[in-house]
Coordinates of N, CA and C in Angstrom, one line a residue:
M1 N -14.4 -16.9 -17.0 CA -13.9 -16.2 -15.9 C -12.5 -15.7 -16.1
S2 N -12.3 -14.5 -15.8 CA -10.9 -13.8 -15.9 C -9.9 -14.6 -15.0
P3 N -8.7 -14.6 -15.5 CA -7.6 -15.2 -14.6 C -7.4 -14.3 -13.4
T4 N -7.1 -15.0 -12.3 CA -6.8 -14.2 -11.1 C -5.5 -13.5 -11.2
I5 N -5.4 -12.5 -10.3 CA -4.1 -11.7 -10.4 C -2.9 -12.7 -10.0
R6 N -3.2 -13.7 -9.1 CA -2.0 -14.6 -8.8 C -1.7 -15.4 -10.0
T7 N -2.7 -15.9 -10.9 CA -2.4 -16.6 -12.0 C -1.6 -15.8 -13.1
R8 N -2.1 -14.5 -13.3 CA -1.4 -13.6 -14.2 C 0.1 -13.4 -13.7
L9 N 0.3 -13.2 -12.4 CA 1.6 -13.0 -11.8 C 2.5 -14.2 -12.1
K10 N 1.9 -15.4 -11.9 CA 2.8 -16.6 -12.1 C 3.2 -16.7 -13.5
E11 N 2.2 -16.5 -14.5 CA 2.6 -16.6 -15.8 C 3.7 -15.6 -16.3
N12 N 3.5 -14.3 -15.8 CA 4.5 -13.3 -16.2 C 5.8 -13.5 -15.6
A13 N 5.8 -13.9 -14.3 CA 7.1 -14.2 -13.6 C 7.7 -15.4 -14.1
L14 N 7.1 -16.4 -14.6 CA 7.7 -17.5 -15.1 C 8.4 -17.2 -16.4
S15 N 7.9 -16.3 -17.2 CA 8.5 -15.8 -18.4 C 9.9 -15.2 -18.1
L16 N 10.1 -14.6 -17.0 CA 11.3 -14.0 -16.6 C 12.3 -14.9 -15.9
A17 N 11.8 -16.0 -15.4 CA 12.6 -16.9 -14.7 C 13.9 -17.5 -15.3
Q18 N 13.6 -17.9 -16.5 CA 14.7 -18.6 -17.4 C 15.5 -19.6 -16.5
D19 N 16.8 -19.4 -16.3 CA 17.6 -20.4 -15.6 C 18.2 -19.8 -14.2
R20 N 17.4 -18.8 -13.8 CA 17.7 -18.2 -12.5 C 17.4 -19.2 -11.4
T21 N 18.3 -19.2 -10.3 CA 18.0 -20.1 -9.1 C 18.0 -19.3 -7.8
V22 N 17.5 -19.8 -6.7 CA 17.5 -19.0 -5.5 C 18.7 -19.3 -4.9
A23 N 19.3 -18.1 -4.4 CA 20.7 -18.2 -3.6 C 20.5 -18.1 -2.1
D24 N 19.5 -17.4 -1.7 CA 19.2 -17.2 -0.3 C 17.7 -16.8 0.0
V25 N 17.2 -17.4 1.1 CA 15.8 -17.0 1.6 C 15.9 -16.7 3.1
R26 N 15.3 -15.5 3.4 CA 15.1 -15.2 4.8 C 13.6 -15.0 5.1
I27 N 13.0 -15.8 6.0 CA 11.6 -15.6 6.4 C 11.5 -15.0 7.8
G28 N 11.5 -13.7 7.7 CA 11.5 -12.9 9.0 C 10.2 -12.8 9.5
L29 N 10.0 -12.2 10.7 CA 8.7 -11.9 11.3 C 7.9 -10.9 10.6
G30 N 8.6 -9.9 9.9 CA 7.8 -8.9 9.3 C 7.7 -9.1 7.7
Y31 N 8.9 -9.5 7.3 CA 9.1 -9.6 5.8 C 9.8 -10.9 5.5
T32 N 9.6 -11.4 4.2 CA 10.4 -12.5 3.7 C 11.2 -11.9 2.5
A33 N 12.4 -12.2 2.4 CA 13.3 -11.9 1.3 C 13.9 -13.0 0.5
V34 N 14.0 -12.9 -0.7 CA 14.7 -13.9 -1.5 C 15.7 -13.3 -2.4
Q35 N 16.8 -13.8 -2.5 CA 18.0 -13.4 -3.3 C 18.2 -14.5 -4.4
L36 N 18.3 -14.0 -5.6 CA 18.5 -14.9 -6.7 C 20.2 -15.0 -6.9
D37 N 20.5 -16.0 -7.8 CA 21.9 -16.2 -8.0 C 22.6 -15.0 -8.7
N38 N 21.8 -14.1 -9.3 CA 22.4 -13.0 -9.9 C 22.4 -11.8 -9.0
G39 N 22.0 -12.1 -7.8 CA 22.1 -10.9 -6.7 C 20.7 -10.1 -6.6
Q40 N 19.9 -10.2 -7.6 CA 18.7 -9.5 -7.4 C 17.8 -10.1 -6.3
T41 N 17.1 -9.2 -5.5 CA 16.5 -9.5 -4.3 C 15.1 -8.8 -4.2
G42 N 14.1 -9.6 -3.7 CA 12.8 -9.1 -3.6 C 12.3 -9.4 -2.2
V43 N 11.2 -8.7 -1.8 CA 10.6 -8.9 -0.5 C 9.2 -9.0 -0.6
A44 N 8.5 -9.6 0.4 CA 7.1 -9.6 0.5 C 6.8 -9.8 2.1
C45 N 5.6 -9.3 2.3 CA 5.2 -9.4 3.8 C 5.0 -10.8 4.3
T46 N 5.4 -11.0 5.5 CA 5.2 -12.4 6.1 C 4.0 -12.3 7.1
F47 N 3.0 -13.1 6.7 CA 1.8 -13.3 7.6 C 2.1 -14.4 8.6
H48 N 3.0 -14.0 9.6 CA 3.5 -15.1 10.5 C 2.4 -15.4 11.5
K49 N 1.5 -14.5 11.8 CA 0.4 -14.9 12.7 C -0.6 -15.9 12.1
D50 N -0.7 -16.0 10.8 CA -1.5 -17.0 10.1 C -0.8 -18.2 9.7
A51 N 0.4 -18.4 10.1 CA 1.3 -19.6 9.8 C 0.8 -20.8 10.5
K52 N 0.9 -22.0 9.9 CA 0.5 -23.2 10.6 C 1.7 -24.1 10.7
G53 N 1.5 -25.2 11.5 CA 2.7 -26.2 11.5 C 3.5 -26.1 12.7
G54 N 3.0 -25.3 13.8 CA 3.9 -25.4 15.0 C 5.1 -24.5 14.8
C55 N 6.3 -25.0 15.2 CA 7.6 -24.3 15.1 C 8.1 -24.3 13.7
T56 N 7.6 -25.2 12.8 CA 8.0 -25.3 11.4 C 7.0 -24.5 10.6
V57 N 7.1 -23.1 10.6 CA 6.1 -22.3 9.9 C 6.1 -22.4 8.4
F58 N 7.2 -22.8 7.8 CA 7.2 -23.1 6.3 C 7.3 -24.5 6.0
Q59 N 6.2 -25.0 5.3 CA 6.2 -26.4 5.0 C 6.2 -26.6 3.5
G60 N 6.7 -25.7 2.7 CA 6.8 -25.9 1.4 C 8.0 -26.6 0.8
L61 N 8.5 -26.0 -0.3 CA 9.7 -26.7 -1.0 C 11.0 -26.7 0.0
R62 N 11.6 -27.7 0.0 CA 13.0 -27.7 0.7 C 13.9 -28.6 0.0
P63 N 15.2 -28.2 -0.1 CA 15.7 -26.9 0.3 C 15.4 -25.8 -0.8
L64 N 15.2 -24.6 -0.3 CA 14.9 -23.5 -1.2 C 16.2 -23.0 -1.9
K65 N 17.3 -23.0 -1.2 CA 18.6 -22.6 -1.8 C 19.0 -23.5 -2.8
G66 N 19.3 -23.0 -4.0 CA 19.7 -23.8 -5.2 C 18.4 -24.2 -6.1
T67 N 17.2 -23.9 -5.6 CA 16.1 -24.4 -6.4 C 15.9 -23.3 -7.5
P68 N 15.5 -23.9 -8.7 CA 15.2 -22.9 -9.8 C 14.0 -22.0 -9.4
A69 N 14.1 -20.8 -9.7 CA 13.2 -19.8 -9.4 C 11.8 -20.3 -10.0
A70 N 11.8 -20.9 -11.1 CA 10.6 -21.2 -11.8 C 9.8 -22.3 -10.8
K71 N 10.5 -23.1 -10.2 CA 9.8 -24.1 -9.3 C 9.3 -23.3 -8.0
V72 N 10.0 -22.4 -7.5 CA 9.6 -21.6 -6.4 C 8.2 -20.9 -6.7
L73 N 8.3 -20.4 -8.0 CA 6.9 -19.6 -8.4 C 5.8 -20.5 -8.3
T74 N 5.9 -21.9 -8.4 CA 4.7 -22.7 -8.4 C 4.0 -22.5 -7.2
M75 N 4.7 -22.0 -6.1 CA 3.9 -21.8 -4.8 C 3.0 -20.7 -4.8
L76 N 2.9 -19.8 -6.0 CA 1.9 -18.9 -6.1 C 0.5 -19.5 -6.2
D77 N 0.5 -20.9 -6.3 CA -0.8 -21.6 -6.3 C -1.1 -22.0 -4.8
A78 N -0.3 -21.8 -3.9 CA -0.5 -22.3 -2.5 C -1.3 -21.3 -1.8
T79 N -2.1 -22.0 -0.8 CA -3.0 -21.3 0.1 C -2.3 -20.8 1.3
D80 N -1.1 -21.5 1.6 CA -0.3 -21.2 2.8 C 0.3 -19.8 2.6
P81 N 0.1 -18.9 3.7 CA 0.7 -17.6 3.5 C 2.1 -17.5 3.5
I82 N 2.8 -18.3 4.2 CA 4.2 -18.2 4.1 C 4.8 -18.7 2.7
A83 N 4.3 -19.8 2.2 CA 4.7 -20.2 0.9 C 4.3 -19.1 -0.1
S84 N 3.2 -18.5 0.0 CA 2.8 -17.3 -0.8 C 3.9 -16.2 -0.8
A85 N 4.3 -15.9 0.4 CA 5.2 -14.8 0.6 C 6.6 -15.1 -0.1
V86 N 7.0 -16.3 0.0 CA 8.3 -16.8 -0.6 C 8.1 -16.6 -2.1
A87 N 7.0 -17.1 -2.7 CA 6.8 -17.1 -4.2 C 6.7 -15.6 -4.7
I88 N 6.1 -14.6 -3.9 CA 5.8 -13.4 -4.4 C 7.2 -12.6 -4.2
A89 N 8.0 -13.0 -3.1 CA 9.3 -12.3 -3.0 C 10.2 -12.7 -4.1
T90 N 10.1 -14.1 -4.5 CA 10.9 -14.5 -5.6 C 10.5 -13.8 -6.9
S91 N 9.2 -13.5 -7.2 CA 8.7 -12.8 -8.4 C 9.3 -11.4 -8.3
N92 N 9.3 -10.8 -7.1 CA 9.7 -9.5 -7.1 C 11.2 -9.3 -7.2
A93 N 11.9 -10.4 -6.8 CA 13.4 -10.4 -7.1 C 13.6 -10.5 -8.7
L94 N 12.8 -11.2 -9.3 CA 13.0 -11.2 -10.9 C 12.8 -9.9 -11.5
T95 N 12.0 -9.0 -10.8 CA 11.6 -7.7 -11.5 C 12.4 -6.6 -10.7
N96 N 13.4 -6.9 -10.0 CA 14.0 -5.9 -9.2 C 15.1 -5.1 -10.0
T97 N 14.6 -4.6 -11.1 CA 15.5 -3.7 -11.9 C 14.8 -2.5 -12.3
P98 N 15.4 -1.4 -12.3 CA 14.8 -0.1 -12.7 C 14.4 0.0 -14.2
S99 N 13.3 0.6 -14.4 CA 12.8 0.7 -15.8 C 12.5 2.2 -16.2
P100 N 12.7 2.6 -17.4 CA 12.4 3.9 -17.8 C 11.0 4.4 -17.6
D101 N 10.1 3.4 -17.4 CA 8.7 3.7 -17.1 C 8.3 4.0 -15.6
M102 N 9.4 3.9 -14.8 CA 9.2 4.1 -13.4 C 9.6 5.6 -13.0
T103 N 8.8 6.1 -12.0 CA 9.2 7.3 -11.4 C 9.5 6.9 -10.0
T104 N 10.4 7.8 -9.4 CA 10.8 7.5 -8.0 C 10.1 8.5 -7.0
G105 N 10.1 8.0 -5.8 CA 9.4 8.9 -4.7 C 8.2 8.3 -4.1
D106 N 7.6 9.0 -3.1 CA 6.4 8.5 -2.6 C 5.3 8.6 -3.5
I107 N 4.2 7.7 -3.3 CA 3.0 7.7 -4.2 C 2.4 9.0 -4.3
L108 N 2.2 9.7 -3.1 CA 1.5 11.0 -3.2 C 2.1 12.0 -4.0
E109 N 3.4 11.8 -4.3 CA 4.1 12.8 -5.2 C 3.9 12.5 -6.6
N110 N 3.2 11.3 -6.9 CA 3.0 10.9 -8.2 C 1.6 10.7 -8.7
I111 N 0.6 11.2 -8.0 CA -0.8 11.1 -8.2 C -1.4 12.5 -8.1
T112 N -2.5 12.6 -8.7 CA -3.2 13.9 -8.5 C -4.4 13.6 -7.5
L113 N -4.6 14.5 -6.6 CA -5.7 14.2 -5.6 C -6.6 15.6 -5.6
Y114 N -7.9 15.5 -5.3 CA -8.7 16.7 -5.3 C -9.3 16.8 -3.9
P115 N -9.7 18.1 -3.5 CA -10.1 18.2 -2.2 C -11.5 17.6 -2.0
D116 N -12.3 17.1 -2.9 CA -13.5 16.4 -2.7 C -13.4 15.0 -2.9
D117 N -12.3 14.4 -3.2 CA -12.0 12.9 -3.3 C -12.4 12.1 -2.0
H118 N -13.0 11.1 -2.2 CA -13.3 10.1 -1.2 C -12.3 8.9 -1.5
V119 N -11.5 8.7 -0.4 CA -10.4 7.7 -0.6 C -10.6 6.6 0.3
G120 N -10.6 5.4 -0.3 CA -10.6 4.2 0.5 C -9.2 3.5 0.6
M121 N -8.8 3.2 1.7 CA -7.4 2.7 2.0 C -7.5 1.3 2.7
V122 N -7.2 0.2 1.9 CA -7.2 -1.2 2.4 C -5.7 -1.5 2.9
G123 N -5.7 -1.5 4.3 CA -4.3 -1.7 4.9 C -4.1 -0.3 5.6
F124 N -3.2 -0.4 6.7 CA -3.0 0.8 7.5 C -1.5 1.4 7.1
F125 N -1.5 2.3 6.2 CA -0.3 2.9 5.8 C 0.0 4.2 6.5
A126 N 0.4 4.2 7.8 CA 0.6 5.3 8.7 C 1.2 6.5 8.1
P127 N 2.3 6.4 7.4 CA 3.0 7.6 6.9 C 2.2 8.4 6.0
V128 N 1.3 7.9 5.2 CA 0.5 8.7 4.1 C -0.8 9.2 4.7
I129 N -1.3 8.7 5.8 CA -2.6 9.0 6.3 C -2.8 10.4 6.6
P130 N -1.8 11.2 7.3 CA -2.1 12.5 7.5 C -2.2 13.4 6.2
K131 N -1.4 13.0 5.2 CA -1.3 13.8 4.0 C -2.6 13.5 3.2
L132 N -3.1 12.3 3.2 CA -4.4 12.0 2.5 C -5.5 12.9 3.2
K133 N -5.5 12.8 4.5 CA -6.6 13.5 5.2 C -6.5 15.1 4.9
E134 N -5.3 15.5 4.8 CA -5.2 17.0 4.5 C -5.6 17.3 3.0
R135 N -5.4 16.4 2.1 CA -5.5 16.7 0.7 C -6.8 16.2 0.0
T136 N -7.6 15.5 0.9 CA -8.9 15.0 0.2 C -10.0 15.3 1.2
G137 N -11.3 15.0 0.7 CA -12.4 15.3 1.5 C -12.8 14.2 2.5
R138 N -12.4 12.9 2.3 CA -12.7 11.8 3.1 C -11.8 10.6 3.0
L139 N -11.4 10.1 4.1 CA -10.5 9.0 4.1 C -11.2 7.8 4.9
D140 N -11.4 6.6 4.4 CA -11.9 5.5 5.0 C -10.8 4.5 5.0
I141 N -10.5 4.0 6.3 CA -9.3 2.9 6.3 C -9.8 1.6 6.8
F142 N -9.7 0.6 5.9 CA -10.1 -0.8 6.2 C -8.9 -1.6 6.6
E143 N -9.1 -2.2 7.8 CA -8.0 -2.9 8.4 C -8.5 -4.2 9.2
K144 N -7.8 -5.3 9.0 CA -8.2 -6.5 9.8 C -8.0 -6.2 11.3
Q145 N -7.0 -5.6 11.7 CA -6.6 -5.3 13.1 C -7.3 -4.0 13.6
D146 N -7.6 -4.0 14.8 CA -8.3 -2.8 15.3 C -7.2 -1.8 15.6
R147 N -7.2 -0.7 14.8 CA -6.2 0.4 14.9 C -6.8 1.6 15.5
G148 N -8.0 1.5 16.2 CA -8.6 2.5 16.9 C -9.5 3.3 16.1
P149 N -9.9 4.5 16.6 CA -10.9 5.3 16.0 C -10.4 5.6 14.5
G150 N -11.4 5.6 13.6 CA -11.2 6.0 12.2 C -10.8 4.8 11.3
T151 N -10.8 3.6 11.8 CA -10.7 2.5 10.9 C -11.9 1.6 10.9
L152 N -12.1 0.9 9.8 CA -13.2 0.1 9.6 C -12.9 -1.3 9.5
P153 N -13.8 -2.3 9.7 CA -13.5 -3.6 9.5 C -13.1 -3.9 8.0
A154 N -12.2 -4.8 7.8 CA -11.7 -5.1 6.4 C -12.9 -5.5 5.5
D155 N -13.9 -6.2 6.1 CA -15.0 -6.7 5.2 C -15.8 -5.5 4.7
A156 N -15.7 -4.3 5.3 CA -16.5 -3.1 4.8 C -16.0 -2.6 3.6
A157 N -14.8 -3.0 3.2 CA -14.2 -2.3 1.9 C -15.0 -2.6 0.8
R158 N -15.5 -3.9 0.7 CA -16.3 -4.2 -0.6 C -17.5 -3.4 -0.8
D159 N -18.1 -2.9 0.3 CA -19.4 -2.1 0.2 C -19.1 -0.6 0.0
I160 N -17.9 -0.1 0.5 CA -17.6 1.3 0.5 C -16.7 1.7 -0.8
L161 N -15.8 0.8 -1.3 CA -14.9 1.2 -2.3 C -15.7 1.6 -3.6
P162 N -16.8 1.1 -3.9 CA -17.5 1.4 -5.1 C -17.9 2.9 -5.2
S163 N -17.8 3.5 -4.0 CA -18.3 5.0 -4.0 C -17.1 5.9 -3.8
C164 N -15.9 5.4 -3.9 CA -14.6 6.1 -3.8 C -14.1 6.5 -5.1
Q165 N -13.4 7.7 -5.2 CA -12.7 8.1 -6.3 C -11.3 7.6 -6.4
V166 N -10.8 7.3 -5.3 CA -9.3 6.8 -5.2 C -9.3 5.6 -4.2
A167 N -8.6 4.5 -4.5 CA -8.5 3.3 -3.7 C -7.0 3.1 -3.6
V168 N -6.5 2.9 -2.4 CA -5.2 2.5 -2.1 C -5.2 1.2 -1.4
I169 N -4.6 0.1 -2.1 CA -4.8 -1.2 -1.7 C -3.5 -1.9 -1.4
T170 N -3.3 -2.4 -0.1 CA -2.1 -3.1 0.2 C -1.9 -4.3 -0.7
S171 N -0.7 -4.4 -1.2 CA -0.2 -5.5 -2.1 C -0.2 -6.9 -1.3
T172 N -0.3 -6.7 0.1 CA -0.4 -8.0 0.8 C -1.7 -8.7 0.6
S173 N -2.7 -8.0 -0.2 CA -3.9 -8.7 -0.4 C -3.7 -9.7 -1.6
I174 N -2.5 -9.7 -2.3 CA -2.2 -10.7 -3.2 C -1.8 -12.0 -2.4
I175 N -1.1 -11.9 -1.4 CA -0.6 -12.9 -0.4 C -1.9 -13.7 0.2
N176 N -2.8 -12.9 0.7 CA -3.9 -13.5 1.4 C -5.1 -13.8 0.6
H177 N -4.9 -13.7 -0.8 CA -6.0 -14.0 -1.7 C -7.3 -13.2 -1.7
T178 N -7.2 -11.9 -1.2 CA -8.3 -11.0 -1.2 C -8.2 -10.0 -2.4
V179 N -7.2 -9.9 -3.1 CA -7.0 -8.8 -4.1 C -8.0 -8.8 -5.2
D180 N -8.5 -10.0 -5.7 CA -9.4 -10.0 -6.8 C -10.8 -9.5 -6.4
D181 N -11.3 -9.8 -5.2 CA -12.6 -9.3 -4.7 C -12.5 -7.7 -4.5
L182 N -11.4 -7.4 -3.9 CA -11.2 -5.9 -3.7 C -11.1 -5.1 -5.1
L183 N -10.5 -5.6 -6.0 CA -10.4 -4.9 -7.3 C -11.7 -4.9 -8.0
N184 N -12.6 -6.0 -7.8 CA -13.9 -5.9 -8.4 C -14.7 -4.7 -7.8
A185 N -14.4 -4.3 -6.6 CA -15.1 -3.3 -6.0 C -14.7 -2.0 -6.4
C186 N -13.6 -1.9 -7.2 CA -12.8 -0.6 -7.5 C -13.1 0.0 -8.9
T187 N -14.1 -0.6 -9.5 CA -14.3 -0.4 -11.0 C -14.8 1.1 -11.3
N188 N -15.2 1.8 -10.2 CA -15.8 3.2 -10.4 C -14.6 4.1 -10.1
C189 N -13.5 3.7 -9.5 CA -12.4 4.6 -8.9 C -11.6 5.2 -10.1
R190 N -11.2 6.5 -9.9 CA -10.3 7.1 -10.8 C -8.9 6.6 -10.8
E191 N -8.5 6.4 -9.6 CA -7.2 5.9 -9.3 C -7.3 4.8 -8.4
V192 N -6.6 3.7 -8.8 CA -6.5 2.4 -7.9 C -4.9 2.1 -7.7
I193 N -4.4 2.3 -6.6 CA -3.0 2.1 -6.3 C -2.7 0.8 -5.5
M194 N -1.9 0.0 -6.1 CA -1.4 -1.2 -5.3 C -0.1 -0.6 -4.6
L195 N -0.1 -0.7 -3.4 CA 1.0 -0.1 -2.5 C 1.7 -1.1 -1.6
G196 N 2.9 -0.8 -1.4 CA 3.8 -1.6 -0.4 C 4.9 -2.3 -0.9
A197 N 5.8 -2.7 -0.1 CA 7.0 -3.6 -0.6 C 6.7 -4.8 -1.3
S198 N 5.5 -5.3 -1.0 CA 5.1 -6.6 -1.7 C 4.7 -6.4 -3.1
T199 N 4.5 -5.2 -3.6 CA 4.0 -4.9 -4.8 C 4.7 -5.5 -6.0
P200 N 4.1 -6.4 -6.8 CA 4.8 -6.7 -8.0 C 4.9 -5.7 -9.1
L201 N 6.1 -5.4 -9.5 CA 6.3 -4.4 -10.5 C 6.2 -4.9 -11.9
L202 N 5.1 -5.4 -12.2 CA 4.7 -6.0 -13.5 C 3.5 -5.4 -14.0
P203 N 3.4 -4.3 -14.7 CA 2.1 -3.7 -15.2 C 1.3 -4.5 -15.9
T204 N 1.9 -5.4 -16.7 CA 1.0 -6.3 -17.6 C 0.1 -7.3 -16.8
V205 N 0.5 -7.5 -15.5 CA -0.3 -8.5 -14.7 C -1.6 -7.7 -14.4
F206 N -1.6 -6.4 -14.3 CA -2.8 -5.6 -13.9 C -3.5 -5.0 -15.0
A207 N -3.1 -5.3 -16.3 CA -3.9 -4.8 -17.5 C -5.2 -5.3 -17.4
R208 N -6.2 -4.5 -17.8 CA -7.6 -5.0 -17.9 C -8.2 -5.1 -16.5
T209 N -7.5 -4.5 -15.5 CA -8.1 -4.4 -14.1 C -8.2 -2.9 -13.8
P210 N -8.9 -2.5 -12.6 CA -9.0 -1.1 -12.3 C -7.7 -0.6 -11.8
V211 N -6.6 -1.3 -11.7 CA -5.4 -0.7 -11.2 C -4.9 0.2 -12.2
T212 N -4.4 1.4 -11.6 CA -3.8 2.5 -12.4 C -2.3 2.7 -12.1
V213 N -1.9 2.4 -10.8 CA -0.5 2.6 -10.4 C -0.1 1.5 -9.5
L214 N 1.2 1.1 -9.8 CA 1.9 0.1 -8.9 C 3.0 0.9 -8.2
S215 N 3.0 0.9 -6.8 CA 3.9 1.6 -6.0 C 4.6 0.6 -5.1
G216 N 5.9 0.3 -5.5 CA 6.7 -0.6 -4.7 C 8.0 0.0 -4.5
I217 N 9.0 -1.1 -4.4 CA 10.4 -0.8 -4.1 C 11.3 -1.5 -5.1
I218 N 12.5 -0.9 -5.3 CA 13.6 -1.6 -5.9 C 14.7 -1.7 -4.8
V219 N 15.1 -3.0 -4.5 CA 16.2 -3.1 -3.6 C 17.6 -2.7 -4.1
T220 N 18.2 -1.8 -3.4 CA 19.5 -1.3 -3.9 C 20.7 -1.9 -3.2
Q221 N 20.4 -2.3 -1.9 CA 21.5 -2.8 -1.0 C 21.0 -4.3 -0.5
P222 N 21.1 -5.3 -1.3 CA 20.4 -6.6 -1.0 C 21.1 -7.2 0.3
E223 N 22.3 -7.1 0.4 CA 22.8 -7.8 1.8 C 22.4 -7.1 3.0
N224 N 22.1 -5.8 2.9 CA 21.6 -5.2 4.1 C 20.1 -5.6 4.3
I225 N 19.3 -5.7 3.2 CA 17.9 -6.0 3.3 C 17.9 -7.5 3.9
L226 N 18.8 -8.4 3.5 CA 18.7 -9.8 3.9 C 18.9 -9.8 5.5
Q227 N 19.8 -8.9 5.9 CA 20.1 -8.9 7.4 C 19.0 -8.2 8.1
I228 N 18.4 -7.1 7.6 CA 17.3 -6.5 8.3 C 16.1 -7.5 8.5
V229 N 15.7 -8.2 7.3 CA 14.7 -9.1 7.3 C 14.9 -10.2 8.4
S230 N 16.2 -10.8 8.3 CA 16.5 -11.8 9.4 C 16.3 -11.3 10.8
E231 N 16.6 -10.1 11.0 CA 16.5 -9.4 12.4 C 15.1 -8.9 12.7
G232 N 14.1 -9.3 11.9 CA 12.7 -8.8 12.2 C 12.4 -7.4 11.8
G233 N 13.2 -6.7 10.9 CA 13.0 -5.4 10.6 C 12.0 -5.3 9.4
G234 N 11.6 -4.1 9.2 CA 10.6 -3.7 8.1 C 11.0 -2.4 7.4
M235 N 9.9 -1.8 6.9 CA 10.1 -0.6 6.0 C 11.0 0.6 6.6
Q236 N 10.7 0.7 8.0 CA 11.4 1.9 8.6 C 12.9 1.6 8.5
L237 N 13.4 0.3 8.5 CA 14.8 0.1 8.4 C 15.2 -0.2 6.9
F238 N 14.3 -0.4 6.0 CA 14.6 -0.6 4.6 C 15.1 0.7 4.0
K239 N 14.6 1.8 4.5 CA 14.6 3.1 3.8 C 16.0 3.4 3.0
K240 N 17.1 3.2 3.7 CA 18.3 3.5 3.1 C 18.9 2.5 2.1
N241 N 18.2 1.5 2.0 CA 18.5 0.3 1.1 C 17.7 0.0 -0.1
I242 N 16.7 0.9 -0.3 CA 15.8 0.7 -1.4 C 15.5 2.0 -2.0
H243 N 14.9 1.9 -3.2 CA 14.2 3.1 -3.9 C 12.7 2.8 -3.9
K244 N 11.9 3.8 -3.6 CA 10.5 3.7 -3.8 C 10.2 4.1 -5.2
V245 N 9.5 3.3 -5.9 CA 9.2 3.5 -7.3 C 7.8 3.4 -7.7
N246 N 7.3 4.0 -8.7 CA 6.0 3.9 -9.1 C 5.8 3.7 -10.6
C247 N 4.9 2.9 -11.1 CA 4.7 2.7 -12.5 C 3.2 2.7 -12.9
R248 N 3.0 3.4 -14.0 CA 1.6 3.4 -14.4 C 1.2 2.1 -15.2
V249 N 0.0 1.7 -15.0 CA -0.5 0.5 -15.7 C -1.3 1.1 -16.9
Q250 N -0.8 0.7 -18.1 CA -1.3 1.1 -19.4 C -2.6 0.3 -19.6
K251 N -3.7 1.1 -20.0 CA -5.0 0.5 -20.4 C -5.1 0.3 -21.8

């Protein structure tokens, strides 16, 4: 059996952790942010509605501040969604540096779409939906929450993605442990994009998978991001404090 995406992510992130330690953690209602002792900062989506433990929603390692990043990354083995978010935000902090292999801008500026493409979108990415509908033949959106007409239950993705030419998959699927099954359904797709602020910018993690593009963020104003996360903010408020970046996964 092939290693899971989370296992690969843990192995790759641990190789980068070295002697880095956690300087600050913010577990907000929308996102979780982790800042390392060198100032690098990463974020990941907070599944606060799935949290357990009453008013103590995080029941993992304590204290997080001052803990080696390598130890925090062990929570990539956790089933708890809050612990997973902290671990993935830590991994994203370790990779929060621009690379020559990255291109900037929105994902739709960095891929080729055709008028007869059938696109499957896992997660509701409102800003790109109108453009996808305009540029392609069919768009199916799979979402756990009912977003009204035009969205399908999340479970339908596994049946419909095999017939799609393009798949856009939320990287929160790594946090909730659904990513491996989703990628198994994408083997026929021409393009498979992991999208969102939670996206690990580690192409080697996704080698030998159907993923073709990683579309995530580089945090450029870490102190602002920490404050926004603490105040329950998300991508709409992140905009001036990040760069959207995309990198191809080499096959």
